[in-house]
PDB file of N, CA and C in Angstrom:
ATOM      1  N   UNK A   1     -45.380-181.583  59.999  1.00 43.00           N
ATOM      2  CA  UNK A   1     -44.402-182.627  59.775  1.00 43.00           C
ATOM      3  C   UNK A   1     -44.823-183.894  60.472  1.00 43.00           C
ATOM      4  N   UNK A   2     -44.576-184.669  59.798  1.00 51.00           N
ATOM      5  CA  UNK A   2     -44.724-186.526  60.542  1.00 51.00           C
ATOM      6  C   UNK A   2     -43.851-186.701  61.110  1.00 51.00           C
ATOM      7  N   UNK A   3     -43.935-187.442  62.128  1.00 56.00           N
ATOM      8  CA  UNK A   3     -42.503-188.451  62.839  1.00 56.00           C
ATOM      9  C   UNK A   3     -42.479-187.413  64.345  1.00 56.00           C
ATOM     10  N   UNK A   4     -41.456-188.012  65.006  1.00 62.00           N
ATOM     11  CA  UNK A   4     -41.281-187.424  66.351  1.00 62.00           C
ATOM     12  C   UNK A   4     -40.755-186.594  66.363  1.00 62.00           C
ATOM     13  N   UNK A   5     -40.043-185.765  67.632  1.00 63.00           N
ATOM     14  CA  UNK A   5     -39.355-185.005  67.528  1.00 63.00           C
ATOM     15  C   UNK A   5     -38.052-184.664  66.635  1.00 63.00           C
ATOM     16  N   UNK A   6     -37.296-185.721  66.778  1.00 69.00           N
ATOM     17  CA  UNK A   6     -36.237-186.096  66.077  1.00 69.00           C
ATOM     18  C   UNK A   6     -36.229-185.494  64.683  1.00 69.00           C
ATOM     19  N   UNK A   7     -37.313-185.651  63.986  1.00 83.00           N
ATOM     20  CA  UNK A   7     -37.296-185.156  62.442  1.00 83.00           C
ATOM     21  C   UNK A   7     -37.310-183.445  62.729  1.00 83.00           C
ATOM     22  N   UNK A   8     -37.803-182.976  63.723  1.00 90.00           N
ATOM     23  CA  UNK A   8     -37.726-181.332  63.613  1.00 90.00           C
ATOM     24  C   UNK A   8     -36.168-181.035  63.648  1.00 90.00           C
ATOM     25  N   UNK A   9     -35.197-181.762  64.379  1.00 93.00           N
ATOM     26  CA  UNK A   9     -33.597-181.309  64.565  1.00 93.00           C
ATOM     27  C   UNK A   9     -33.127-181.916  63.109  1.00 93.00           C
ATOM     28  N   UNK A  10     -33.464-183.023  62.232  1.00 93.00           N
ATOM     29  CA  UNK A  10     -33.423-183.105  61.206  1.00 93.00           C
ATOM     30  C   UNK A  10     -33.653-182.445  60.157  1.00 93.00           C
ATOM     31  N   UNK A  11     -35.111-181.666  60.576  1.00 93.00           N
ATOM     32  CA  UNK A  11     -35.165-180.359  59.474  1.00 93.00           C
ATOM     33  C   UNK A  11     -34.383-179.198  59.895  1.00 93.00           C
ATOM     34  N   UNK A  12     -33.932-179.165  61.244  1.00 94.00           N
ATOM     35  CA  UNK A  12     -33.563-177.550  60.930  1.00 94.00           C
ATOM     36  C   UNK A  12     -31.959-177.741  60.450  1.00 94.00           C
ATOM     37  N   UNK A  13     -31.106-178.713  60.607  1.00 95.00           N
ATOM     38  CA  UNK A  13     -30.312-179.230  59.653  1.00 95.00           C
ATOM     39  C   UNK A  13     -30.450-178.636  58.128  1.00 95.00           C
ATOM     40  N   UNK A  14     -31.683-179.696  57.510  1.00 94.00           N
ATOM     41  CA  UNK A  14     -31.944-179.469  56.208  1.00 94.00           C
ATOM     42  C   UNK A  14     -32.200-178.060  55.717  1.00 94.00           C
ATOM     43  N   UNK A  15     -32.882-176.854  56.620  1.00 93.00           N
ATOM     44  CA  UNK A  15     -32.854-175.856  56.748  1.00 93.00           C
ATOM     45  C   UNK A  15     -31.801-174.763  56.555  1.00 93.00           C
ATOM     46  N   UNK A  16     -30.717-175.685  56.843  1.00 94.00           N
ATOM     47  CA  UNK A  16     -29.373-174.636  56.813  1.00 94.00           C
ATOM     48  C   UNK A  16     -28.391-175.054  55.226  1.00 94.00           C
ATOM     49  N   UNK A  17     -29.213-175.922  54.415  1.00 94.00           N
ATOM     50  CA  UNK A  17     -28.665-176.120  53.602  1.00 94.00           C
ATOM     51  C   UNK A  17     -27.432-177.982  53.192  1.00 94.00           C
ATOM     52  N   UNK A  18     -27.579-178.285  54.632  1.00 96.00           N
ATOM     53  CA  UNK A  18     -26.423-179.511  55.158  1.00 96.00           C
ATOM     54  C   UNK A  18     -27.672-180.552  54.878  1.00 96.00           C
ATOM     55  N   UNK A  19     -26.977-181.863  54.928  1.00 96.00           N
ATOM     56  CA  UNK A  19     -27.716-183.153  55.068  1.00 96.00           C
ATOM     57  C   UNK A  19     -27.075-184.075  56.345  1.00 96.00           C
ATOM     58  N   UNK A  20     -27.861-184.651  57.195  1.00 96.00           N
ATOM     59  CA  UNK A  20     -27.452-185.460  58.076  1.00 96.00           C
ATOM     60  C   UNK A  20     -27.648-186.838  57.929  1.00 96.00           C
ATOM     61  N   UNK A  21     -25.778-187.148  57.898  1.00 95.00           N
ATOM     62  CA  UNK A  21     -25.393-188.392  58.080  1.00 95.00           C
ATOM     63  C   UNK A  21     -25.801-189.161  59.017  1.00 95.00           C
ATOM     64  N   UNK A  22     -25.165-188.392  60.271  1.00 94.00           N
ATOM     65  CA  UNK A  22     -25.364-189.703  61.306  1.00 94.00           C
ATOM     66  C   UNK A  22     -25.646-189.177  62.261  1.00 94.00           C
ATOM     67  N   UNK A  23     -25.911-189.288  63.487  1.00 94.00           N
ATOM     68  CA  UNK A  23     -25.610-189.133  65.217  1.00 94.00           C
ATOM     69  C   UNK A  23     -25.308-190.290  65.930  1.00 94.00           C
ATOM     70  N   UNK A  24     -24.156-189.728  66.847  1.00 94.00           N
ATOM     71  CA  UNK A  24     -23.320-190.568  67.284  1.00 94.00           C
ATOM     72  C   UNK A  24     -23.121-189.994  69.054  1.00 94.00           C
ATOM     73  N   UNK A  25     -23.626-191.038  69.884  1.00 94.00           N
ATOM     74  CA  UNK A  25     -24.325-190.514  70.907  1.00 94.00           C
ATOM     75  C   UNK A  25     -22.740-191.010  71.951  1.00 94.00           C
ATOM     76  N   UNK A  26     -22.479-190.153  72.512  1.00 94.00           N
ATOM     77  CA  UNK A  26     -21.265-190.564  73.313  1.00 94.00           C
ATOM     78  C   UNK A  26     -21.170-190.267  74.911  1.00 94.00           C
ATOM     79  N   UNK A  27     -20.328-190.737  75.701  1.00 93.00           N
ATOM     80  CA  UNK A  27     -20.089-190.246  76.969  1.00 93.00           C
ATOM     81  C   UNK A  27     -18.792-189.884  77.644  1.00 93.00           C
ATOM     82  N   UNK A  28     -18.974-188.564  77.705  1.00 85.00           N
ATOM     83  CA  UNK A  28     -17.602-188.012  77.529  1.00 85.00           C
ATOM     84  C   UNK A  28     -17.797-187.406  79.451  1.00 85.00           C
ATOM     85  N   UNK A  29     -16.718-188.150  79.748  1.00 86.00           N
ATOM     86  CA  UNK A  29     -17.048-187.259  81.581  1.00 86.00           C
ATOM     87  C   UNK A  29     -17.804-187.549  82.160  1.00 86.00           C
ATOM     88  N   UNK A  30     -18.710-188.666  82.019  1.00 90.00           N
ATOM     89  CA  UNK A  30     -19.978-189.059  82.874  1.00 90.00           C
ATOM     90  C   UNK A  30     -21.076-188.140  82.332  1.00 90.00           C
ATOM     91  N   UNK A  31     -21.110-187.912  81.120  1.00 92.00           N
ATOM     92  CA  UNK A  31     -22.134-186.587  80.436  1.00 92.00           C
ATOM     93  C   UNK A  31     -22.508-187.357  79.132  1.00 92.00           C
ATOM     94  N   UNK A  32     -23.439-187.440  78.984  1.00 94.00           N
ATOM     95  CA  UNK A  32     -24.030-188.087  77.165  1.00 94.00           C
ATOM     96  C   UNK A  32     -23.747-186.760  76.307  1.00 94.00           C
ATOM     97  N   UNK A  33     -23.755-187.228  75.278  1.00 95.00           N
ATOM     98  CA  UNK A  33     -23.650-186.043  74.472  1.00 95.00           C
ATOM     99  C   UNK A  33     -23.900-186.700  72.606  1.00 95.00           C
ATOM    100  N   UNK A  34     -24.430-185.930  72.218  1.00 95.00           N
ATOM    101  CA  UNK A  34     -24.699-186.328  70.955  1.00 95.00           C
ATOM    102  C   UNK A  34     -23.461-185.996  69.775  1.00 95.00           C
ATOM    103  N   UNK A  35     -23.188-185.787  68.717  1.00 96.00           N
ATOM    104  CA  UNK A  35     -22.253-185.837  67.613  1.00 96.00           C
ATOM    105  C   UNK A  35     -22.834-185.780  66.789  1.00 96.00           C
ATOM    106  N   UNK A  36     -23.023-185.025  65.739  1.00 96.00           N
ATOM    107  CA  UNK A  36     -23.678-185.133  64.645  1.00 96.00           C
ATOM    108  C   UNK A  36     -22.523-184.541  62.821  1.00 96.00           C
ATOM    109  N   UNK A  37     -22.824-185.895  62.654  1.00 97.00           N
ATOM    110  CA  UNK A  37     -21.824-185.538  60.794  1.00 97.00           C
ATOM    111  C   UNK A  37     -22.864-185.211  60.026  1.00 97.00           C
ATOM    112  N   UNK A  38     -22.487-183.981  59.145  1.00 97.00           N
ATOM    113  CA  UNK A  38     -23.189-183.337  58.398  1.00 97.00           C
ATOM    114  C   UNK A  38     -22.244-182.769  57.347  1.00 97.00           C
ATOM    115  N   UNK A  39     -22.883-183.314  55.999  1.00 97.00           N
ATOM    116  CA  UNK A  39     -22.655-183.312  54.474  1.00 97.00           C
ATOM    117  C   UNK A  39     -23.108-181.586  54.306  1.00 97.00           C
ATOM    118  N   UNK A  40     -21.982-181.177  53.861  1.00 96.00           N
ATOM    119  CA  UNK A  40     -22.235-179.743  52.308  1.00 96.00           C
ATOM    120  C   UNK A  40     -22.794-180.330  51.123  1.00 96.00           C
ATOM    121  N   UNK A  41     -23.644-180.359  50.902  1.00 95.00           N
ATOM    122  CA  UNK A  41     -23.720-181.126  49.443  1.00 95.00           C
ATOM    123  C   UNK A  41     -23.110-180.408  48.668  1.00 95.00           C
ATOM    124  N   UNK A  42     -22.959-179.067  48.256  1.00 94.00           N
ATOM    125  CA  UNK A  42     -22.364-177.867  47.194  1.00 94.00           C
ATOM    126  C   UNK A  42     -20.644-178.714  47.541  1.00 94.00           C
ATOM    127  N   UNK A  43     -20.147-178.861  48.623  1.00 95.00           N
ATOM    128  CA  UNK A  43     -18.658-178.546  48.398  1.00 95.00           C
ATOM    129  C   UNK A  43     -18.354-180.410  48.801  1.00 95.00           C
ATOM    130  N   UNK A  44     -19.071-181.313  49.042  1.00 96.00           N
ATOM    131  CA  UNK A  44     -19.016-182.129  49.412  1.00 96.00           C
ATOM    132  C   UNK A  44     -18.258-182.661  50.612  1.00 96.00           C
ATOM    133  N   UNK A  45     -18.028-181.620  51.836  1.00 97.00           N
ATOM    134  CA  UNK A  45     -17.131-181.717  52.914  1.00 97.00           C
ATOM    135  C   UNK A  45     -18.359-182.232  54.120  1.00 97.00           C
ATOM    136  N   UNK A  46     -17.653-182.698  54.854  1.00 97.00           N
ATOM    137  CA  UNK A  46     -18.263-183.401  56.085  1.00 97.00           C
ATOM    138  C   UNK A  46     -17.636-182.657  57.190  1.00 97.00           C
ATOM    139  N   UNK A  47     -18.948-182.067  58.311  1.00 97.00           N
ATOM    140  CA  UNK A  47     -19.040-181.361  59.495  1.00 97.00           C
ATOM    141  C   UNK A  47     -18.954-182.225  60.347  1.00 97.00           C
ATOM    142  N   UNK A  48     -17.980-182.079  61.282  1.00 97.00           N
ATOM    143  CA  UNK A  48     -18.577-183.319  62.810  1.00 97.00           C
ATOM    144  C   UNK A  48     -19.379-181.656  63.725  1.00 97.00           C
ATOM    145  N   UNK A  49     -20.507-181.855  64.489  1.00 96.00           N
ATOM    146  CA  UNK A  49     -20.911-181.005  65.264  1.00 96.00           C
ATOM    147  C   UNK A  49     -20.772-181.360  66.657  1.00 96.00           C
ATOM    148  N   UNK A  50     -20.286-181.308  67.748  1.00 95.00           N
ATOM    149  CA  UNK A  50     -20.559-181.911  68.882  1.00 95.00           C
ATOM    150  C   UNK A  50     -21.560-181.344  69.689  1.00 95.00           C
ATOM    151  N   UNK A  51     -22.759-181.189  69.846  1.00 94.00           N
ATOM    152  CA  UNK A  51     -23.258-180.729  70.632  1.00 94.00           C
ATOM    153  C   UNK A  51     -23.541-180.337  72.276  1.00 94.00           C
ATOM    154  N   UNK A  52     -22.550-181.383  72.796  1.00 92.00           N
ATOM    155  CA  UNK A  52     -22.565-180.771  74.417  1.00 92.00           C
ATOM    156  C   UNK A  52     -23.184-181.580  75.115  1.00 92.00           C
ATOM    157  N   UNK A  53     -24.616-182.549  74.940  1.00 93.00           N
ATOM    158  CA  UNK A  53     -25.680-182.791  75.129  1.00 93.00           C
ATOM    159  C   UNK A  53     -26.733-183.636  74.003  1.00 93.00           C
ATOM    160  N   UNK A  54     -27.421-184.014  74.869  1.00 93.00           N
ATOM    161  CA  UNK A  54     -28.299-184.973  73.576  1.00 93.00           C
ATOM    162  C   UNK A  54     -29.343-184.147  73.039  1.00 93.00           C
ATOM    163  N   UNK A  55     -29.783-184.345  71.918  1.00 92.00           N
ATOM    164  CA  UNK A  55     -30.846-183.406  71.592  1.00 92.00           C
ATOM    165  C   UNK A  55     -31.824-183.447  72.114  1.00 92.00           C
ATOM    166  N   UNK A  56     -32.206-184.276  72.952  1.00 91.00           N
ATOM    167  CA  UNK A  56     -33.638-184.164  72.822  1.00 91.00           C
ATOM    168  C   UNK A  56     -33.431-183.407  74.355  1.00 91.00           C
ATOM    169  N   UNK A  57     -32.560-182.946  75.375  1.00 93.00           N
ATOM    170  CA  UNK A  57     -32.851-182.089  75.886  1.00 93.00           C
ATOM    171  C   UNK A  57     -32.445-180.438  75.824  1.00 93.00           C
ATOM    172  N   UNK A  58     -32.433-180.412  74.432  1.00 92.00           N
ATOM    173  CA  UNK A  58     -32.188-179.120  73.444  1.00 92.00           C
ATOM    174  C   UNK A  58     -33.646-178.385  73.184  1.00 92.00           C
ATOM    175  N   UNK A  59     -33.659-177.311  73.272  1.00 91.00           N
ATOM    176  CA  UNK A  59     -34.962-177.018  72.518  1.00 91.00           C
ATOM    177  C   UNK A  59     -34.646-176.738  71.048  1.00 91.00           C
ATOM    178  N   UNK A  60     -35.166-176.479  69.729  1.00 91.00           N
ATOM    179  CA  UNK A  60     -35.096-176.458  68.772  1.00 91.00           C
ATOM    180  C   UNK A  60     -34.147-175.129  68.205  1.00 91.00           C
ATOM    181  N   UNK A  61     -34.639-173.975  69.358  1.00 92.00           N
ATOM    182  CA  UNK A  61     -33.740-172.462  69.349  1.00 92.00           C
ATOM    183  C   UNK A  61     -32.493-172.929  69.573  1.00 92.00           C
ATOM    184  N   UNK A  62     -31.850-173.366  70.807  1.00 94.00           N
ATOM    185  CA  UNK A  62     -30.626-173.967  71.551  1.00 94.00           C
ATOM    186  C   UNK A  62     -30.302-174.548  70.508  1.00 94.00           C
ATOM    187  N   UNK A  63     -30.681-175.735  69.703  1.00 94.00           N
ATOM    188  CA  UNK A  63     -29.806-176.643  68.990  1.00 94.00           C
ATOM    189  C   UNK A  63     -29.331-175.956  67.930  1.00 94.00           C
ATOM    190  N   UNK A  64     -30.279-175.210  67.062  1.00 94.00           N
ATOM    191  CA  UNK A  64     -29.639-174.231  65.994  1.00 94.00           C
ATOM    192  C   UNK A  64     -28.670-173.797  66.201  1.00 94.00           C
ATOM    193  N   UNK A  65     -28.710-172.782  67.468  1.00 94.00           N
ATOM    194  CA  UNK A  65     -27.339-171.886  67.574  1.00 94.00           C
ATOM    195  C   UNK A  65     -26.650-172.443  68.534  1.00 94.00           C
ATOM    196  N   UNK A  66     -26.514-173.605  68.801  1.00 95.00           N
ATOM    197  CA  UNK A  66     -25.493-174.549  69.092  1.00 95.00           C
ATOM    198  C   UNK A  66     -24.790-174.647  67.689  1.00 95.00           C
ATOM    199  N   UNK A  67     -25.600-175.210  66.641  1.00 95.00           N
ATOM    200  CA  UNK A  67     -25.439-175.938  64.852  1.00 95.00           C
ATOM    201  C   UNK A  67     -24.599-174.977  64.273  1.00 95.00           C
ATOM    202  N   UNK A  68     -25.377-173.488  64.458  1.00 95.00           N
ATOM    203  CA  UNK A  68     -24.393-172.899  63.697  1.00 95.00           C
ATOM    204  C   UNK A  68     -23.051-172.216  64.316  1.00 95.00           C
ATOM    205  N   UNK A  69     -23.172-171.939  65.642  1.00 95.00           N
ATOM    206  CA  UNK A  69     -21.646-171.663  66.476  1.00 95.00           C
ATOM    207  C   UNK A  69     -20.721-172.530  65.731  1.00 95.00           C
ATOM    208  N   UNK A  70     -21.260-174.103  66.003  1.00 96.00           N
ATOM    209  CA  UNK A  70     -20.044-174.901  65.586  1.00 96.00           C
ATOM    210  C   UNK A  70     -19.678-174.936  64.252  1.00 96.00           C
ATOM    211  N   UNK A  71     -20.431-174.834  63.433  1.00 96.00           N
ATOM    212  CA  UNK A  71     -20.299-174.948  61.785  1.00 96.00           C
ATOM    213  C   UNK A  71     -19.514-173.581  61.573  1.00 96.00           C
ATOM    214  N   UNK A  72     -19.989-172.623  61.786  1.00 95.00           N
ATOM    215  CA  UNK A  72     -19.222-171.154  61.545  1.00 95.00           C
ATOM    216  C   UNK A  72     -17.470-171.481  62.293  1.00 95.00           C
ATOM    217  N   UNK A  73     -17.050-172.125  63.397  1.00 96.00           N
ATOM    218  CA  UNK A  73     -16.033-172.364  63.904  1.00 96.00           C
ATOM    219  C   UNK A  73     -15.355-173.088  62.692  1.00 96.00           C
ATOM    220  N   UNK A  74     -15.385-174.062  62.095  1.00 96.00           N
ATOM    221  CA  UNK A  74     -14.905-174.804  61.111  1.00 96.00           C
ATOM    222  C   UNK A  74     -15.142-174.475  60.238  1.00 96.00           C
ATOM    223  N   UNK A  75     -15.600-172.960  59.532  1.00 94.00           N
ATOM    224  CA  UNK A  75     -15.642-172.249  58.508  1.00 94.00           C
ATOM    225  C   UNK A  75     -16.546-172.625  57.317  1.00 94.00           C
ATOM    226  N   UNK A  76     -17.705-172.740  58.014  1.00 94.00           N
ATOM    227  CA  UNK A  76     -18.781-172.975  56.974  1.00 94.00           C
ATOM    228  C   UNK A  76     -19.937-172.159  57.855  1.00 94.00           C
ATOM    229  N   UNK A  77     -20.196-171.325  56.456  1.00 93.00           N
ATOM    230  CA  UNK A  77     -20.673-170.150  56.399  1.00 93.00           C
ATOM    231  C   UNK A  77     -22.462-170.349  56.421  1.00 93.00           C
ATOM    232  N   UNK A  78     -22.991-169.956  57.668  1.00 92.00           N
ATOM    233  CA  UNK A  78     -24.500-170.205  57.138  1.00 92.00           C
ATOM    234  C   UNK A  78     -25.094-168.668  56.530  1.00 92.00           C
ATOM    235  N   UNK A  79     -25.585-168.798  55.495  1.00 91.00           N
ATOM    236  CA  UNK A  79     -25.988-167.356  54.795  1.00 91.00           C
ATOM    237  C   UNK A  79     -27.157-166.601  55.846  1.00 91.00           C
ATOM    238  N   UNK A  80     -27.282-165.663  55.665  1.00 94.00           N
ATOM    239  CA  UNK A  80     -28.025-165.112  56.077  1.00 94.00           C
ATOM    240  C   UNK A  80     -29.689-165.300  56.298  1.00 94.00           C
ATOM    241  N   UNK A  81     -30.074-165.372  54.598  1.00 94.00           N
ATOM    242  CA  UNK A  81     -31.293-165.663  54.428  1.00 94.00           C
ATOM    243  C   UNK A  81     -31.630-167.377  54.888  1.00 94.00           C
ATOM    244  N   UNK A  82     -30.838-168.359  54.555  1.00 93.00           N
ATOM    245  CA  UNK A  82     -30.915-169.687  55.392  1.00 93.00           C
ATOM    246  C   UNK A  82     -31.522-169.551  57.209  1.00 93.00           C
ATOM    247  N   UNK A  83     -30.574-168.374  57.527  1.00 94.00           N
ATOM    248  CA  UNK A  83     -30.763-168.219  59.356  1.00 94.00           C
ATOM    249  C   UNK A  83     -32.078-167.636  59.286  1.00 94.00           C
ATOM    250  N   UNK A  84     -32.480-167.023  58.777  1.00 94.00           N
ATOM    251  CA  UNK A  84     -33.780-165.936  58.405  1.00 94.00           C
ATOM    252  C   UNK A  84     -34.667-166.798  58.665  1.00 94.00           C
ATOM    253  N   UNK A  85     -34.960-167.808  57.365  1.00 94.00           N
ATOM    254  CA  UNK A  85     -35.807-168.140  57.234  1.00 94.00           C
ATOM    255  C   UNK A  85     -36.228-169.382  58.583  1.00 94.00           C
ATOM    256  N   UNK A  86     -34.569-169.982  58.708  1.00 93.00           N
ATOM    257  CA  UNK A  86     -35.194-171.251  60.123  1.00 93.00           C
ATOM    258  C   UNK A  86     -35.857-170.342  61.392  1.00 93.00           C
ATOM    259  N   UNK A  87     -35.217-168.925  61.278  1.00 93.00           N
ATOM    260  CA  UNK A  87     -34.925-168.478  62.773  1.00 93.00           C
ATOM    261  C   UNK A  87     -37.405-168.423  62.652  1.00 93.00           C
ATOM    262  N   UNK A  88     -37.809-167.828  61.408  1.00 93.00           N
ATOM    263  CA  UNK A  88     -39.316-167.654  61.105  1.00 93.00           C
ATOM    264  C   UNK A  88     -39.746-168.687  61.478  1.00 93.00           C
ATOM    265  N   UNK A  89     -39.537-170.149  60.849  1.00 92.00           N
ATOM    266  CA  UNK A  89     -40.051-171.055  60.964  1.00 92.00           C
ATOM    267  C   UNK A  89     -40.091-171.213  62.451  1.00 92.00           C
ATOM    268  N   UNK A  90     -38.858-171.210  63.056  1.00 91.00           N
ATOM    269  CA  UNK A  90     -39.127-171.894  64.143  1.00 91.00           C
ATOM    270  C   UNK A  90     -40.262-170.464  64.934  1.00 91.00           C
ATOM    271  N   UNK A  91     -40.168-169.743  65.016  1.00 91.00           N
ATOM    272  CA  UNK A  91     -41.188-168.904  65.489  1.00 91.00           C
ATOM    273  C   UNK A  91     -42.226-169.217  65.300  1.00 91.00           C
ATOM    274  N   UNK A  92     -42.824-169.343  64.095  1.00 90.00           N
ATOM    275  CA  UNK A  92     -44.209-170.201  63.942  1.00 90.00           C
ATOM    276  C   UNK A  92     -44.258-171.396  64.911  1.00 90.00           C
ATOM    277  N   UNK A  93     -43.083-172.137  64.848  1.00 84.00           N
ATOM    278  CA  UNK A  93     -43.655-173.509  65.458  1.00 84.00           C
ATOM    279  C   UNK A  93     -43.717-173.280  66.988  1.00 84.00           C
ATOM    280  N   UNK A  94     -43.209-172.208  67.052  1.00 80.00           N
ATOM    281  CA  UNK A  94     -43.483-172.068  68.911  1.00 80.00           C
ATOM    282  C   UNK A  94     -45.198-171.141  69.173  1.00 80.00           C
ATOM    283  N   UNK A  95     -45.630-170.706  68.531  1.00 59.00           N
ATOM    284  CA  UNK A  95     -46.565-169.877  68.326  1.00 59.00           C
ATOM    285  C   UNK A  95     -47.976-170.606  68.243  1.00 59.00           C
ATOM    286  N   UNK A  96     -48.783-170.186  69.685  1.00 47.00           N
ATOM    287  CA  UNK A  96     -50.201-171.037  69.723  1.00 47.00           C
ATOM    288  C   UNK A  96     -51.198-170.963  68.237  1.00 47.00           C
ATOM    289  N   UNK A  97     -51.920-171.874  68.105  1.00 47.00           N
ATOM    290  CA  UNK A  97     -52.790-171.992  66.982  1.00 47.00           C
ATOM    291  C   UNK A  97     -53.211-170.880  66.377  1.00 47.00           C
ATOM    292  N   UNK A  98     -53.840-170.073  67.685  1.00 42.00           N
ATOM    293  CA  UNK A  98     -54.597-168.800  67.383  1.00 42.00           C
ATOM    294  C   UNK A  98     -53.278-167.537  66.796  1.00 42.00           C
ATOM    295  N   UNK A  99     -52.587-167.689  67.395  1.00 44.00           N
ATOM    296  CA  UNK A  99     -51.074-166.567  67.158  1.00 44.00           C
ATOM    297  C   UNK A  99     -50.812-166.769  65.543  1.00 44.00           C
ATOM    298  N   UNK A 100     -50.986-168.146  65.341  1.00 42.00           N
ATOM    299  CA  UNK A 100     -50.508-168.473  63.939  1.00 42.00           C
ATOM    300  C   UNK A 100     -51.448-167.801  62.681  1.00 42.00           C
ATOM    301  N   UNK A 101     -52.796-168.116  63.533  1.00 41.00           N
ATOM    302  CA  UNK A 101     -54.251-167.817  62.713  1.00 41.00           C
ATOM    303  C   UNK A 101     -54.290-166.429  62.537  1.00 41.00           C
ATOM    304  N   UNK A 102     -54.003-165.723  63.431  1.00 44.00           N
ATOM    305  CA  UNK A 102     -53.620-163.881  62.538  1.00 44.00           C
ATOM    306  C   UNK A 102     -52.863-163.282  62.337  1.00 44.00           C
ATOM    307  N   UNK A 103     -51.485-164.043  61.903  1.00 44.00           N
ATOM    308  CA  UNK A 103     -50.758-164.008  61.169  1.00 44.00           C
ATOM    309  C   UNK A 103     -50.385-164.131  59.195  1.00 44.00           C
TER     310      UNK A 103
END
């Protein structure tokens, strides 16, 4: 993937099926914390996520199941095979060159 970090929390978004609107970076308590609105495209409803924290001191595992705790709370369902497949990906992407190569 191109771009910085930022686009990986963008894909694993896109990963779960959602599109991201916005992030909306706030300070709640003397604590930053990020916000993120996210589109169903199928049902056309809008997610607010609060994450706790800013992403970028999330690791990519953490932010997921941060993503989907909160989405499953407000009753949107991440399927199975969606979690499957990010939970692989992201395994690859943690996985040294060589780990990947005999695979």
């Amino acid at each position: 993937m191109k771009g910085g970090k930022l686009t990986y929390y963008k894909a694993v978004v896109e990963l779960l099926g959602l599109r991201q609107l916005d992030v909306y970076r706030q300070v709640k308590g003397g604590s930053v914390t990020d916000v993120l609105r996210l589109l169903d495209p199928a049902t056309r409803k809008v997610y607010m996520v609060d994450l706790g924290a800013p992403r970028e001191s999330l690791s990519l595992e953490e932010f997921a199941g941060r993503l989907k705790a909160s989405l499953e709370k407000q009753g949107f369902k991440v399927s199975d095979r969606a979690w499957s497949g990010l939970v692989y990906r992201l395994q690859k992407l943690g996985a040294s060159p060589q780990q990947a190569a005999q695979k």
